């Protein structure tokens, strides 16, 4: 079984990797965690995003959460904000879509248009 | 809501939105007494009386732009379906505490669900949050305290994805050991 003492080793590993990588302009990923976001499965979306960001060692990505976005019927919502401030919002995100958003958008900079929603909540 | 841990997350999110920096979450399972109890306590600003009175009103919210109120009416409904109880205590300037009690063996009771994902999900992006979690199962106890974790991390942010992923596994193993290692409820949906 894991013990917290193992965190020493993990910390050293992560710090070593961080020192090797050059820091690029940051990407912000925001998951809305209002009541309907949670009820629609946003928690598992966060879990998968964390796994993928960590597995791919994406050090320039910051994952945060926010409250209600007022778009109940499109939850779970994930907003990606690029280094230049450009924002893309994905709706109805599930675990599988979350993985693909990381691969396409965060790694390769390709927006997956079909899954984006407008602020009013319509599908684009 | 499918899992009690979603309710826990929802209550805790409300605490964070209100500005809490400390969260204490306790889950007690007493199968002999046929009881499952959970509590979420914060050091947030607390709620004035008029808000407390309307907490269980599904259309009441203090936030603009939000279409439904707090998730508490949903929790209230879940509690009522099982004949459990819900207590909300709040004092302005001190904090808020929500306690829900369910019969352990009740067909209608949602499963506790995935506590590790709930806790690491709450921590994601919240570097200044101090989270204390305690779970007991028939007298066995598991405690998780981010203060202790941060001491080991020596300045590396706890919200580093690699750290949260590790903590998720650590929590899973720790909680699983409460049940003697074999646990059915934590089974995650495929995908
Ligand atoms: S919680 Fe549903 S729109 Fe905000």
Coordinates of N, CA, C and O in Angstrom, one line a residue, chain A residues 80 86-90 100-101 104-106 108-117:
Chain A
X80 N -11.4 26.0 -22.6 CA -9.9 26.0 -22.8 C -9.6 27.5 -23.2 O -10.1 28.0 -24.2
X86 N -7.7 33.5 -26.2 CA -8.8 33.0 -26.9 C -9.4 31.9 -26.2 O -8.8 31.0 -25.7
X87 N -10.8 31.9 -26.2 CA -11.5 30.9 -25.4 C -12.3 30.0 -26.3 O -13.0 30.5 -27.2
X88 N -12.3 28.7 -25.9 CA -13.2 27.8 -26.6 C -13.9 27.0 -25.5 O -13.3 26.5 -24.6
X89 N -15.3 26.8 -25.7 CA -16.0 26.1 -24.7 C -16.6 24.8 -25.3 O -17.3 24.8 -26.3
X90 N -16.3 23.7 -24.6 CA -16.8 22.4 -25.0 C -18.0 22.0 -24.1 O -17.9 22.2 -22.9
X100 N -9.9 13.1 -25.7 CA -9.6 13.6 -27.0 C -9.3 15.1 -27.1 O -8.6 15.6 -27.9
X101 N -10.0 15.9 -26.2 CA -9.7 17.3 -26.1 C -8.3 17.5 -25.7 O -7.6 18.4 -26.3
X104 N -6.1 16.5 -28.9 CA -6.2 17.4 -30.1 C -6.0 18.8 -29.8 O -5.1 19.5 -30.4
X105 N -6.6 19.3 -28.8 CA -6.6 20.8 -28.5 C -5.3 21.1 -27.7 O -4.5 22.0 -28.1
X106 N -5.1 20.5 -26.6 CA -4.0 20.9 -25.7 C -2.7 20.5 -26.3 O -1.7 21.3 -26.1
X108 N -2.1 19.4 -29.7 CA -1.8 19.8 -31.1 C -2.5 21.1 -31.5 O -2.4 21.5 -32.6
X109 N -3.1 21.8 -30.6 CA -3.7 23.1 -30.9 C -4.9 23.0 -31.8 O -5.2 24.0 -32.4
X110 N -5.5 21.8 -32.0 CA -6.6 21.7 -32.9 C -8.0 21.7 -32.1 O -8.2 20.8 -31.3
X111 N -8.8 22.7 -32.4 CA -10.1 22.8 -31.8 C -11.0 21.7 -32.4 O -11.0 21.6 -33.6
X112 N -11.8 21.0 -31.6 CA -12.7 20.0 -32.1 C -14.1 20.8 -32.2 O -14.9 20.8 -31.2
X113 N -14.3 21.3 -33.4 CA -15.4 22.2 -33.6 C -16.8 21.6 -33.2 O -17.6 22.3 -32.6
X114 N -17.0 20.4 -33.6 CA -18.3 19.8 -33.4 C -18.7 19.8 -31.9 O -19.9 19.6 -31.6
X115 N -17.8 19.8 -31.0 CA -18.2 19.7 -29.6 C -18.2 21.0 -28.9 O -18.5 21.1 -27.7
X116 N -18.0 22.1 -29.6 CA -18.0 23.4 -28.9 C -19.4 23.9 -28.8 O -20.3 23.5 -29.6
X117 N -19.6 24.8 -27.8 CA -20.9 25.4 -27.7 C -20.7 26.9 -27.6 O -19.7 27.4 -27.2

